[in-house]
C-alpha positions in Angstrom: 26.4 200.1 23.0 23.8 201.0 25.3 23.9 202.9 28.7 23.1 199.8 30.5 25.8 197.8 29.3 28.7 199.5 31.2 26.6 199.1 34.5 26.1 195.5 33.7 29.7 195.0 33.0 30.9 196.6 36.3 28.5 194.5 38.3 29.9 191.3 36.4 33.6 192.5 37.2 32.9 192.3 40.8 33.1 188.6 41.2 36.2 188.1 39.0 39.5 186.5 40.2 42.8 187.3 39.1 43.1 184.5 36.5 39.8 185.4 34.9 40.9 189.1 34.5 44.0 188.1 32.7 42.1 185.6 30.4 39.3 188.3 29.6 41.6 191.3 29.3 41.7 191.6 25.4 37.9 191.6 25.4 36.9 193.4 28.4 39.7 196.2 28.4 38.5 198.0 25.3 34.8 198.1 26.8 36.2 199.6 29.9 38.2 202.2 28.0 35.0 203.2 26.2 33.0 203.4 29.3 35.7 205.6 31.4 34.8 208.8 29.7 31.1 208.2 30.2 31.0 210.5 33.3 33.7 213.0 32.3 31.5 215.7 32.9 31.5 215.2 36.7 32.8 218.4 37.8 30.5 220.3 35.4 28.2 222.8 37.1 25.2 223.3 35.0 27.1 223.4 31.5 30.4 224.6 32.8 33.7 222.6 32.7 37.2 223.1 33.5 40.0 222.6 30.8 43.6 222.9 31.6 45.4 225.1 29.2 49.4 225.0 28.4 51.2 225.9 31.7 48.7 224.0 33.8 46.0 226.6 34.6 42.3 226.1 34.6 39.8 228.0 32.7 36.1 227.4 32.2 34.2 226.8 29.0 30.8 226.2 27.9 29.7 222.7 26.9 26.1 222.7 25.6 23.8 220.0 26.6 25.8 218.7 29.4 24.0 218.7 32.9 24.5 216.3 36.0 22.0 215.9 38.9 23.8 213.5 41.1 27.5 214.8 41.0 28.7 212.7 43.9 27.4 209.4 42.5 29.3 210.1 39.1 32.4 210.8 40.9 32.5 207.6 42.8 31.5 205.9 39.7 34.7 207.2 37.9 37.0 206.3 40.9 35.5 203.0 40.6 36.1 202.5 36.8 39.7 203.8 37.3 40.2 201.4 40.1 39.0 198.3 38.1 41.5 199.4 35.2 44.5 199.8 37.5 44.0 197.1 40.0 42.4 194.2 38.1 43.6 194.7 34.5 46.8 196.7 34.4 49.0 194.2 36.2 48.3 191.8 33.1 49.2 194.3 30.5 53.0 193.6 29.3 55.5 196.4 29.8 55.9 196.7 26.0 52.1 197.3 25.6 51.0 199.3 28.5 51.9 202.6 27.1 50.1 202.2 23.8 47.3 200.2 25.0 46.5 201.7 28.5 48.4 204.8 29.7 47.7 206.7 26.5 44.2 206.2 26.6 43.6 206.5 30.5 45.9 209.3 31.6 44.6 212.0 29.5 41.0 211.3 30.7 42.2 211.0 34.4 43.9 214.2 34.2 40.9 216.0 32.7 38.8 214.4 35.7 41.3 215.7 38.1 41.4 219.0 36.6 37.7 219.3 36.8 37.5 218.3 40.1 40.1 220.9 41.5 38.4 223.6 39.4 35.1 222.7 40.9 36.7 222.5 44.4 38.1 226.1 44.1 35.0 227.5 42.9 32.8 225.8 45.8 35.5 226.9 48.4 34.9 230.5 47.8 31.2 230.3 49.3 32.1 228.0 52.1 30.8 229.1 55.6 29.8 227.2 58.9 26.1 227.8 58.0 26.1 226.5 54.5 26.0 222.8 55.3 25.1 221.7 52.1 28.1 223.5 50.2 30.3 222.0 53.1 29.1 218.7 52.3 29.8 219.2 48.6 33.2 220.4 49.4 34.1 217.5 51.5 32.8 215.1 49.0 35.1 216.9 46.6 38.0 216.5 48.6 37.2 212.8 49.5 37.2 212.2 45.7 40.4 213.7 45.1 41.9 211.6 48.0 40.5 208.4 46.6 41.8 209.5 43.1 45.3 209.8 44.6 45.2 206.6 46.2 44.2 204.9 43.0 47.0 206.6 41.2 49.5 205.6 43.8 48.3 202.0 43.6 48.8 202.3 39.8 52.5 203.4 40.2 53.1 201.0 43.0 52.2 198.1 40.9 54.8 199.2 38.4 57.7 199.6 40.6 57.9 195.8 41.4 60.1 195.3 38.1 63.8 195.6 38.1 64.2 198.2 35.3 61.8 200.0 33.2 61.9 201.6 29.7 61.1 205.2 29.3 59.2 204.4 26.2 57.0 201.9 28.1 55.5 204.5 30.6 56.2 207.7 28.6 53.2 209.5 29.5 52.8 208.4 33.1 55.5 210.3 34.9 54.7 213.7 33.6 50.9 213.2 33.9 51.2 212.3 37.5 53.7 215.0 38.3 51.2 217.5 37.1 48.7 216.2 39.7 51.3 216.4 42.4 52.0 219.8 41.5 48.5 221.0 41.6 47.6 219.0 44.7 50.5 220.5 46.7 49.7 223.9 45.2 46.1 223.7 46.6 47.4 222.7 50.1 49.8 225.5 50.4 47.3 228.1 49.1 44.4 226.6 51.3 44.6 229.4 53.9 43.4 231.9 51.1 41.4 229.5 49.2 39.2 228.5 51.9 38.9 232.0 53.6 39.5 231.1 57.3 37.1 228.2 57.1 39.9 225.4 57.3 38.7 223.8 60.4 35.6 222.5 58.4 37.8 220.6 56.0 41.2 220.1 57.8 41.1 216.5 58.3 40.6 215.9 54.4 43.0 218.5 53.4 45.5 216.5 55.6 44.5 213.3 54.0 45.1 215.0 50.5 48.5 216.0 51.5 49.3 212.5 52.9 48.0 210.9 49.7 50.1 213.2 47.3 53.1 212.7 49.4 52.7 208.8 48.9 52.0 209.4 45.3 55.0 211.3 44.7 57.1 208.9 46.8 56.1 206.1 44.6 56.4 208.1 41.3 60.0 209.0 42.2 60.8 205.3 42.8 59.4 204.5 39.5 61.3 207.1 37.8 64.5 205.8 39.7 63.9 202.5 37.8 64.0 204.0 34.3 67.3 203.7 32.5 68.4 205.8 29.8 71.7 205.3 27.9 73.8 206.4 25.1 71.3 204.8 22.9 68.7 206.6 24.2 66.8 209.0 21.6 67.1 212.8 21.9 63.4 212.9 22.8 64.1 210.5 25.7 66.8 212.9 27.3 64.5 216.0 26.8 61.8 214.1 28.5 63.7 213.2 31.4 65.0 216.6 31.5 61.6 218.0 31.6 60.6 215.6 34.5 63.7 216.7 36.8 62.7 220.4 35.9 59.0 219.7 36.8 60.0 218.2 40.2 62.2 221.2 40.6 59.0 223.4 40.4 57.3 221.2 42.9 60.5 221.7 45.1 59.5 225.5 45.2 55.7 224.8 46.2 56.6 222.7 49.2 59.6 224.5 50.5 57.9 225.4 53.6 55.3 222.7 54.0 57.3 219.6 55.3 61.2 219.0 56.0 61.3 215.2 55.0 59.1 215.9 51.8 61.4 218.6 50.8 64.5 216.9 51.4 63.6 213.7 49.7 62.3 215.8 46.6 65.7 217.3 46.4 67.3 214.0 46.9 65.4 212.9 43.9 66.5 216.0 41.8 70.2 215.4 42.6 70.3 211.7 42.2 68.8 211.8 38.7 70.9 214.5 37.6 74.0 212.7 38.7 72.7 209.2 37.4 72.4 210.4 33.9 75.2 213.0 34.1 76.8 212.4 30.7 73.6 212.5 28.8 71.8 215.6 30.9 74.7 217.8 31.4 74.2 220.1 28.5 70.4 220.0 28.7 69.8 220.9 32.4 68.9 224.2 33.7 71.7 224.3 36.0 71.4 227.9 37.0 67.5 227.2 38.1 68.7 224.1 39.9 71.5 225.9 41.8 69.2 228.9 42.5 66.6 226.6 43.9 69.2 225.0 46.3 70.8 228.3 47.4 67.3 229.8 48.2 66.3 226.9 50.1 69.5 226.9 52.1 69.0 230.4 52.9 65.2 229.8 54.1 66.1 226.9 56.3 69.2 228.8 57.6 67.0 231.7 58.6 64.5 229.7 60.1 67.3 228.2 62.4 68.2 231.7 63.3 64.5 232.6 64.1 64.2 229.6 66.1 67.5 230.2 68.1 66.5 233.7 68.6 63.2 232.7 70.2 64.9 230.2 72.6 67.1 232.9 73.6 64.3 235.2 74.4 62.2 232.6 76.1 65.1 231.3 77.9 63.6 227.7 77.2 66.5 225.4 75.9 64.5 222.1 75.6 61.3 221.1 74.0 59.6 221.4 70.7 61.5 224.4 69.5 64.7 222.8 70.3 63.7 219.6 68.4 62.4 221.7 65.4 65.7 223.7 65.6 67.8 220.5 65.4 65.7 219.2 62.5 66.0 222.6 60.4 70.0 222.6 61.3 70.2 219.0 59.7 67.9 220.0 56.9 70.5 222.9 56.0 73.3 220.1 56.2 71.5 218.2 53.8 71.2 221.2 51.4 74.6 221.9 51.7 75.7 218.5 50.9 73.4 218.3 48.0 74.9 221.7 46.8 78.3 220.2 47.2 77.9 217.0 45.3 76.0 218.8 42.3 78.6 221.5 42.2 81.5 218.7 42.1 79.7 217.0 39.1 78.5 220.0 37.1 81.2 222.8 38.1 82.1 223.3 34.2 78.6 224.2 33.6 78.1 226.8 36.5 80.0 229.7 34.9 76.6 231.9 35.0 76.0 230.8 38.7 79.2 231.9 40.6 77.4 235.2 41.7 74.8 233.1 43.3 77.4 230.8 45.1 79.3 233.8 46.3 76.2 235.6 47.5 75.2 232.5 49.4 78.4 232.6 51.4 78.0 236.2 52.0 74.4 236.2 53.1 75.0 233.3 55.4 77.8 234.9 57.2 76.4 238.2 57.3 73.6 236.7 59.3 75.9 234.7 61.8 78.1 235.7 64.6 80.4 237.7 64.8 78.7 240.0 62.2 77.3 243.1 63.6 74.1 242.2 61.8 73.7 238.8 63.1 70.8 238.1 65.6 71.6 237.6 69.1 71.4 233.7 70.0 73.1 231.6 72.6 76.8 230.2 72.0 75.4 226.7 72.2 73.1 227.3 69.2 76.0 229.0 67.4 78.1 225.9 67.8 75.2 223.5 66.7 74.9 225.4 63.4 78.5 225.8 62.9 79.3 222.0 63.6 76.4 220.7 61.7 75.8 223.0 58.8 78.7 225.4 58.3 81.1 222.5 58.3 79.1 220.8 55.5 79.4 223.9 53.4 83.1 224.2 53.8 84.1 221.6 51.0 82.1 223.6 48.5 84.8 226.4 48.7 87.6 223.8 48.0 85.6 222.6 45.0 85.3 226.0 43.5 89.0 227.0 43.9 90.2 225.6 40.5 87.2 227.2 38.9 88.3 230.5 37.2 84.8 232.3 36.8 84.3 231.9 40.7 87.8 233.4 41.1 86.8 236.2 38.9 83.6 236.9 40.7 85.3 236.8 44.3 88.2 239.1 43.3 86.2 241.5 41.3 87.0 245.2 42.0 83.5 246.4 41.5 81.4 244.3 43.9 79.5 247.1 45.4 78.8 244.9 48.6 76.6 246.5 51.0 78.0 246.9 54.8 76.7 243.9 56.3 78.6 241.8 53.6 81.8 243.4 54.0 83.1 241.3 57.0 81.8 238.0 55.3 83.8 238.9 52.1 86.9 239.3 54.3 86.4 235.9 55.9 85.8 234.2 52.8 89.0 235.4 51.3 90.9 234.1 54.4 89.3 230.9 54.3 90.4 230.7 50.4 93.8 231.5 51.8 93.9 228.8 54.4 93.1 226.3 51.5 95.3 227.4 49.0 98.5 226.2 50.3 97.1 222.4 49.7 96.0 223.1 46.1 98.1 222.4 43.0 100.7 225.5 41.6 98.3 226.1 38.8 95.4 226.9 41.3 97.6 229.0 43.5 98.9 231.0 40.4 95.2 231.5 39.4 94.4 233.2 42.7 97.6 235.0 43.5 97.7 236.6 40.0 93.9 237.1 39.7 92.3 239.1 36.8 91.8 242.5 38.3 92.9 242.0 41.8 95.3 239.3 43.4 93.8 237.4 46.3 96.1 239.3 48.6 95.0 242.8 47.1 91.7 241.9 47.4 91.9 241.0 51.2 93.5 244.4 51.9 90.7 246.0 49.8 88.2 244.0 52.0 89.6 244.6 55.2 89.7 248.3 55.2 85.9 248.1 54.5 85.4 246.5 57.9 85.8 249.5 60.1 82.8 248.8 62.4 83.9 245.3 63.1 87.6 246.4 63.8 86.3 249.5 66.1 84.2 247.4 68.4 86.1 245.0 68.0 84.5 241.6 66.9 86.2 238.4 67.9 86.7 235.2 66.3 87.8 231.8 67.9 91.5 231.0 67.0 93.7 228.0 68.2 97.0 230.0 68.9 98.9 226.9 70.4 98.9 223.3 69.0 96.8 221.1 71.4 95.0 224.0 73.0 91.6 225.1 72.7 90.5 227.9 70.6 90.3 231.4 72.2 88.3 234.5 70.9 90.7 237.0 69.5 90.1 240.7 67.9 89.5 240.7 64.1 92.7 242.4 63.4 94.6 239.8 65.3 92.7 236.9 63.4 93.3 238.3 59.9 97.1 238.8 60.8 97.6 235.3 61.9 96.0 233.9 58.8 97.5 236.2 56.6 101.0 235.4 58.1 100.3 231.8 57.4 99.4 232.5 53.9 102.4 234.2 53.3 104.4 231.4 55.0 103.0 229.0 52.3 103.5 231.5 49.2 105.5 229.8 46.3 108.6 231.8 45.3 107.2 232.3 41.9 104.6 234.5 43.4 106.7 236.7 45.6 106.4 239.6 43.0 102.6 239.7 43.5 103.1 239.4 47.2 105.6 242.2 47.5 103.5 244.4 45.3 100.1 243.9 47.2 102.2 244.5 50.6 103.8 247.8 49.4 100.4 249.0 48.1 98.6 248.3 51.2 101.5 250.0 53.2 101.1 253.1 50.9 97.3 253.0 50.9 95.0 255.6 52.6 93.8 253.2 55.3 95.9 253.6 58.4 94.6 250.1 59.9 95.3 248.3 56.5 98.6 249.9 56.2 99.6 248.7 59.7 98.3 245.1 58.8 100.6 245.1 55.7 103.7 246.5 58.0 102.9 243.5 60.5 102.8 241.0 57.7 105.8 242.4 56.1 107.6 242.2 59.4 106.5 238.6 59.8 107.9 237.9 56.3 111.3 239.4 57.0 111.8 237.1 60.1 110.3 234.0 58.3 112.2 234.5 55.4 116.0 234.6 54.9 118.3 237.3 56.1 119.2 238.2 52.6 115.5 238.8 51.8 115.0 241.3 54.7 118.2 243.3 53.9 117.1 243.4 50.5 113.6 244.8 51.3 115.0 247.1 54.0 117.3 248.5 51.2 114.5 249.0 48.8 112.5 250.7 51.5 115.3 253.0 52.3 116.0 254.1 48.7 112.2 254.9 48.3 112.2 257.0 51.6 115.4 259.0 50.2 113.9 259.3 46.8 110.5 260.8 48.1 110.3 264.5 49.7 109.6 264.5 53.3 106.2 266.0 52.9 104.9 263.2 50.8 101.9 261.9 52.7 103.1 258.2 52.0 106.7 258.7 53.8 105.5 258.1 57.4 104.1 254.8 56.5 107.3 253.6 54.7 109.2 255.2 57.5 107.6 253.2 60.2 108.1 250.0 58.4 111.9 250.8 58.0 112.3 251.6 61.6 110.5 248.3 62.3 112.5 246.0 60.0 115.9 247.4 60.9 115.4 245.5 64.0 115.0 242.5 62.1 118.2 242.6 60.2 121.4 240.3 60.7 124.2 242.4 62.4 126.4 242.2 59.2 123.7 243.5 57.0 123.1 246.3 59.4 126.8 247.2 58.6 126.3 246.9 55.0 123.1 249.2 55.4 125.4 251.9 57.0 127.8 251.5 54.2 124.9 251.7 51.5 123.6 254.9 53.5 126.6 256.6 54.9 125.2 258.7 58.0 127.9 261.3 57.5 126.5 262.2 54.2 123.8 265.0 54.3 121.5 263.5 51.6 121.4 260.4 53.7 120.0 262.0 56.7 116.5 261.6 55.0 116.7 257.8 55.8 118.5 257.9 59.2 116.0 260.3 60.6 113.6 257.6 60.6 115.6 254.9 62.2 116.0 253.7 65.8 119.8 253.5 66.5 118.7 250.9 69.3 118.4 248.4 66.5 122.2 248.5 65.9 124.7 246.9 67.7 126.6 248.9 70.5 129.7 249.7 68.4 127.6 250.5 65.1 125.4 252.8 67.2 128.1 254.7 68.5 129.7 255.1 65.2 126.4 256.0 63.5 125.3 258.2 66.1 128.3 260.4 66.1 128.3 260.4 62.2 124.6 261.7 62.3 125.3 264.3 64.8 128.1 265.7 62.9 126.3 265.7 59.7 123.2 267.2 61.3 125.0 269.8 63.2 126.8 270.9 60.1 123.7 271.3 58.2 122.0 273.3 61.0 124.9 275.6 61.3 125.0 276.2 57.5 121.5 277.6 57.8 121.8 279.3 61.1 125.2 281.1 59.7 123.4 282.0 56.5 120.3 284.2 56.0 118.0 281.8 57.7 115.9 281.6 54.7 112.5 279.8 55.4 112.8 278.1 52.0 115.9 276.5 53.5 114.3 275.0 56.4 113.0 271.7 55.0 116.8 270.1 54.8 117.4 271.6 58.3 114.3 269.7 59.6 115.6 266.8 58.2 118.8 267.5 59.7 117.0 268.2 63.3 115.1 264.9 62.9 118.3 262.9 62.4 119.8 264.8 65.2 116.7 263.4 67.4 117.0 259.8 66.2 120.9 260.0 67.1 120.4 261.7 70.6 117.5 259.8 71.6 119.0 256.3 70.6 122.6 257.0 71.7 122.0 256.8 75.5 125.1 257.3 77.3 127.2 256.5 74.1 127.0 260.2 72.8 130.4 262.0 73.5 130.2 265.0 75.8 131.4 267.3 73.1 128.8 266.5 70.7 126.2 266.9 73.4 127.5 270.4 74.1 127.5 271.1 70.5 124.0 270.0 70.1 122.7 272.1 73.1 124.6 275.1 71.9 122.9 274.7 68.4 119.4 274.5 69.9 119.8 277.7 72.0 120.6 279.5 68.8 117.3 278.5 67.2 115.6 279.4 70.4 117.0 282.9 70.1 115.2 283.9 67.2 112.1 281.9 67.2 109.0 284.4 67.4 105.4 283.1 68.2 103.8 285.0 65.5 106.0 283.9 62.8 105.9 280.0 64.0 102.1 280.3 64.1 102.0 281.4 60.4 104.5 279.1 58.9 104.0 275.3 58.9 107.7 274.7 58.2 108.6 276.5 61.5 106.1 274.7 63.3 107.7 271.4 62.4 111.1 272.9 63.5 109.5 274.0 66.9 108.2 270.4 67.5 111.6 268.8 66.6 113.4 271.3 69.0 111.0 270.4 71.9 111.5 266.8 71.4 115.2 267.6 71.3 115.1 269.5 74.7 113.2 266.5 76.3 116.5 264.2 75.4 118.6 267.1 77.0 116.1 268.2 79.7 118.6 267.7 82.5 121.1 269.9 80.8 118.8 272.7 80.2 120.0 276.0 81.8 117.8 278.7 83.3 118.2 281.3 80.1 117.0 278.6 77.7 114.3 277.2 79.9 112.8 280.7 80.2 113.2 281.4 76.4 111.3 278.1 75.7 108.5 278.7 78.1 108.0 282.3 77.0 107.7 281.2 73.5 105.2 278.3 74.2 102.9 280.7 76.2 103.0 283.1 73.5 102.1 280.7 70.9 99.2 279.0 72.9 97.5 282.1 72.8 97.6 282.0 68.8 96.0 278.6 68.8 98.5 276.4 66.9 97.6 273.3 65.3 97.1 269.9 67.0 100.6 268.4 66.3 102.3 271.5 68.1 100.2 271.4 71.2 101.1 267.7 71.2 104.7 268.3 70.9 104.2 271.0 73.8 102.6 268.3 76.1 105.5 265.8 75.5 108.1 268.6 76.9 105.7 269.6 79.6 105.5 265.9 80.8 109.4 265.6 80.8 109.7 268.8 82.9 108.7 266.6 86.0 112.4 265.1 85.8 114.1 268.3 86.3 114.5 270.6 88.9 113.8 274.2 87.8 116.7 276.5 88.6 116.1 279.1 91.4 116.4 282.1 88.9 114.0 280.8 86.4 111.3 279.7 88.8 109.6 283.1 89.0 108.9 283.1 85.0 108.7 279.3 84.5 106.4 278.0 86.9 103.4 280.2 86.4 103.9 279.8 82.6 104.1 276.0 83.2 100.8 275.7 85.3 99.0 278.1 82.6 100.3 275.9 80.0 98.9 272.8 81.9 95.7 274.3 82.6 94.9 275.6 79.2 95.7 272.3 77.5 93.6 270.3 80.1 90.8 272.6 79.3 91.1 271.8 75.5 88.0 270.9 73.7 89.7 268.5 71.4 89.2 265.0 72.9 92.8 263.9 71.5 94.5 267.1 72.9 92.5 266.6 76.3 93.5 262.9 76.6 97.2 263.5 76.0 97.0 266.6 78.5 95.9 264.2 81.2 98.5 261.5 80.4 101.2 264.3 80.4 100.1 266.0 83.8 99.9 262.7 85.2 103.5 261.9 84.5 104.6 265.4 85.5 102.8 265.2 88.8 104.2 261.7 89.6 107.8 262.7 89.0 108.3 266.5 89.8 110.0 267.7 92.9 107.7 271.0 92.5 104.7 269.6 94.3 103.4 272.9 94.8 103.0 273.6 91.0 100.7 270.7 90.9 97.4 272.2 92.2 98.2 275.5 90.5 97.6 273.5 87.1 94.3 272.7 88.1 92.5 276.0 88.1 89.0 274.8 88.3 86.8 272.1 90.0 86.0 270.7 86.4 89.8 270.0 85.7 90.4 268.6 89.2 87.5 266.1 88.6 88.6 265.1 85.0 92.0 264.3 86.5 90.6 262.4 89.4 88.3 260.5 87.2 91.2 259.7 84.8 93.4 258.5 87.6 90.7 256.3 89.0 90.0 255.0 85.4 86.5 256.0 85.5 84.6 256.6 82.2 82.5 259.7 81.8 79.9 257.9 79.6 79.3 254.2 79.8 78.1 252.9 76.1 76.6 249.7 76.0 77.7 247.0 73.4 74.5 247.2 71.7 74.2 251.0 71.6 78.0 251.0 70.5 77.1 248.4 67.5 74.2 250.5 66.4 76.5 253.7 66.3 79.1 251.8 64.5 76.7 250.7 61.9 75.4 254.3 61.4 79.0 255.5 61.0 79.6 253.0 58.4 76.7 254.0 56.3 77.7 257.5 56.7 81.4 256.6 55.6 80.2 254.6 52.7 77.9 257.3 51.3 80.7 259.7 51.4 83.2 257.3 49.8 80.6 256.6 46.8 79.7 260.3 46.6 83.6 261.2 46.2 83.9 258.4 43.7 81.0 259.5 41.9 82.2 263.0 41.6 85.6 261.7 40.2 83.9 259.8 37.8 81.5 262.3 36.4 84.1 265.0 36.0 83.7 264.9 32.1 85.7 268.3 31.7 89.4 268.8 32.7 89.7 270.9 35.8 90.1 274.7 35.0 93.6 276.0 35.3 94.4 278.1 38.3 94.9 281.8 37.5 98.5 282.9 37.8 99.5 285.1 40.8 102.5 287.3 41.3 105.2 285.6 43.3 105.0 286.7 47.0 107.9 288.2 49.1 108.3 284.9 51.0 108.8 283.1 47.6 111.4 285.5 46.7 113.1 285.0 50.3 113.1 281.3 50.1 114.7 281.1 46.4 117.3 283.5 47.6 117.9 281.7 50.7 118.6 278.5 48.9 121.1 280.3 46.9 122.8 281.6 49.8 122.8 278.1 51.4 124.4 276.7 48.0 127.3 279.5 48.3 127.8 278.4 51.9 128.1 274.7 51.1 130.6 275.5 48.3 132.7 277.5 50.9 132.8 274.6 53.3 133.9 272.3 50.4 136.6 274.6 49.5 137.9 274.5 53.0 138.2 270.7 52.9 140.3 270.2 50.0 141.2 271.3 46.3 138.2 271.8 43.9 137.7 269.9 40.8 138.9 271.5 37.5 135.2 272.4 36.1 134.4 274.2 39.2 135.8 277.7 38.1 134.1 277.6 34.8 130.7 276.7 36.5 131.0 279.5 38.9 131.7 282.1 36.1 128.7 281.1 34.5 126.4 281.4 37.8 128.1 284.9 38.2 127.1 285.9 34.8 123.4 284.6 35.3 123.2 286.5 38.5 124.3 289.5 36.8 121.7 289.2 34.2 119.1 288.9 36.9 120.3 291.9 38.6 120.3 294.0 35.1 116.8 292.8 34.6 115.6 294.4 37.8 116.4 298.0 36.6 
């Protein structure tokens, strides 16, 4: 066919009507299809052309003998032919034939035409300047041609959308081809700043038109795909094709994420809708991790935009206008993404095992950037409420959907999460949210979380809670409804966790009590004091909420643990505090049973009773127990005092003193006068032999001294002049030897109680100067804890004492006077702003975390066993302690013989011991 034939044909077609086009279709369509590639070299520059390789990238190649002098006319001619094909003849082709007879022939050439246009456009744009008017005109013509091409393609798709349902085989090449066009065009718009090198103002109007037409094309294309129906009868190729369409649209999503909110949302809506529409067919073929990753990424990007806008409005103090409207739209976009994620997860949860880490991180990252996190930006409360009520509420159902999902549970409860500091509080809040939701779940779901794989839910919470040191120290506050019908009020993080934890405990199934009790006990015995306290508070709630029998059982178990462990075990104090608190919660009849289980008159049970407040008992039982404790304690102390007083025998004596302290401090006026006299006499015996140097050198004697001082506080009104003089003389000498903190604290407690007593006249000459010197020294102590305690003790003494003249003697410097005055006036020495304190706590947390990781690493890297310590000869003190123990045992046997006849085996045992001692004596010769 000659070159004139196509031109003549095009002129003839200008006057054809609808009916004529339909009638002449068989004859004209082949001729037009042959004419269409005639100008395929439109985008050639000289003899270059752009070719699309796999993956959609453009490369240049040489085509010999191809040259165009009138590029613009050729572009227009191509668009004209394509419009004639799509507008005049496409509507007359049946759906059964359109793929084979039209799209399979037109679309490849159209794609090549588009690729060449875009390649030439990028090439010309590099040299664009304000002075190069010809080049600028060429670039604008190219852009205009792209816009016209997009308009034509949009019309083509629109004409197909009028049918009710489409077969994928009938339009197979259309969606994939046009999605390539959409992706390429959106990418060009996104990269326009770098493509046009700061000359956007020359072509911004056409770029805007290009974006709008691409938007329209994508919208029509999504409507078209929505009409496509695939079912169980569809081939594997059909399913694969539909999956590729969804994945291509997903790629487009990543391109347009920051370009237009409505476009972005509609594109995601299409992905979710098509995935759910063909759920059963596509489930095993979709790249679920990519889709979920894209959703999570877009949620975080939109959320960051919300926070940035809110922060800007706080700084500018402008609450209305463009920024506020944009903020509201962005928050709604976050909500849309959250809803989309919830719907997708609901349908494809079984396929999301590999994405649980992403979902977990989504929660952690969102809440790490939102109040009350220390790492959240400063935004107004009204904006916090907007984000919380519109976005975070929409994200909440996702947690409910994931609760039955075992991989998600394993991810959240993993022991080795290695979270950065800013995600520790979000992890804690996530676990609390799960706890709140768990009670409404089936029993198997509750079992899943309460048993866990490596950690139970409760153990994970305690582990996470102890990492929130900064938030607990500040403290951060969270809203909580404390009474039904009342508005939420801000409460501290500790209070918030405790409320939710107790609610969880109340809903725990009886079958999960072993895990509950184990987690509570592990937390009580753990190294974190604040976590131990939280576990105690929760356990006490359990004791009150549960049955009286459960409380009694727990008290007995704890008491047996306390009795079984040595007093110097670091975990005993925590158990002792818990035992002391829980005894108050026991029913009176169970308290009586407790006293029968651990008879106070038996010396081994002093280890339990020393930690108990007798005020928890009924008056009658209190009087009985206090009397028995005093008798048993006095007996043990007298045994030691009347023996060799070996230091090795002091630990049981300290236990007896501690039990005496518990009995005397809780007995009030119920303690018999005879027992009081006996206790005071025993105390005088101790003070008569204590020496400052020996106390300073022996930790066990330091503990004895502290207990003696506390006992003297109880009997402060009954101290005579001699004992008072001895006590102050020892304290004055000991303070010069720089005793440890706990000894100085005990001294301060005793000194504060001196305000209740009138110092006897015969003792004032010695005691008053020593009293003032002790206060002066302790008020000047550089240890902040001692200094604070000294201020409190001195204040109590000054308020109560009848020796007013002593008070100014205790303040021997202006600095001391000023500190006391400031303390009384509640004046802070250094005012630290909240912002400064927050930053300080962040740095402290980093230091603490680094140290913990360092210690853990050293423990893990210790491949060789620790070398054995060298054996040293026993010291004289060790011999003294061993012999003292032997002497104490002999004294105990003597006392038993005085009370009643011995058992038959005792004589033989004593003979054996006598022979053993003789052997030891002979070995020394």
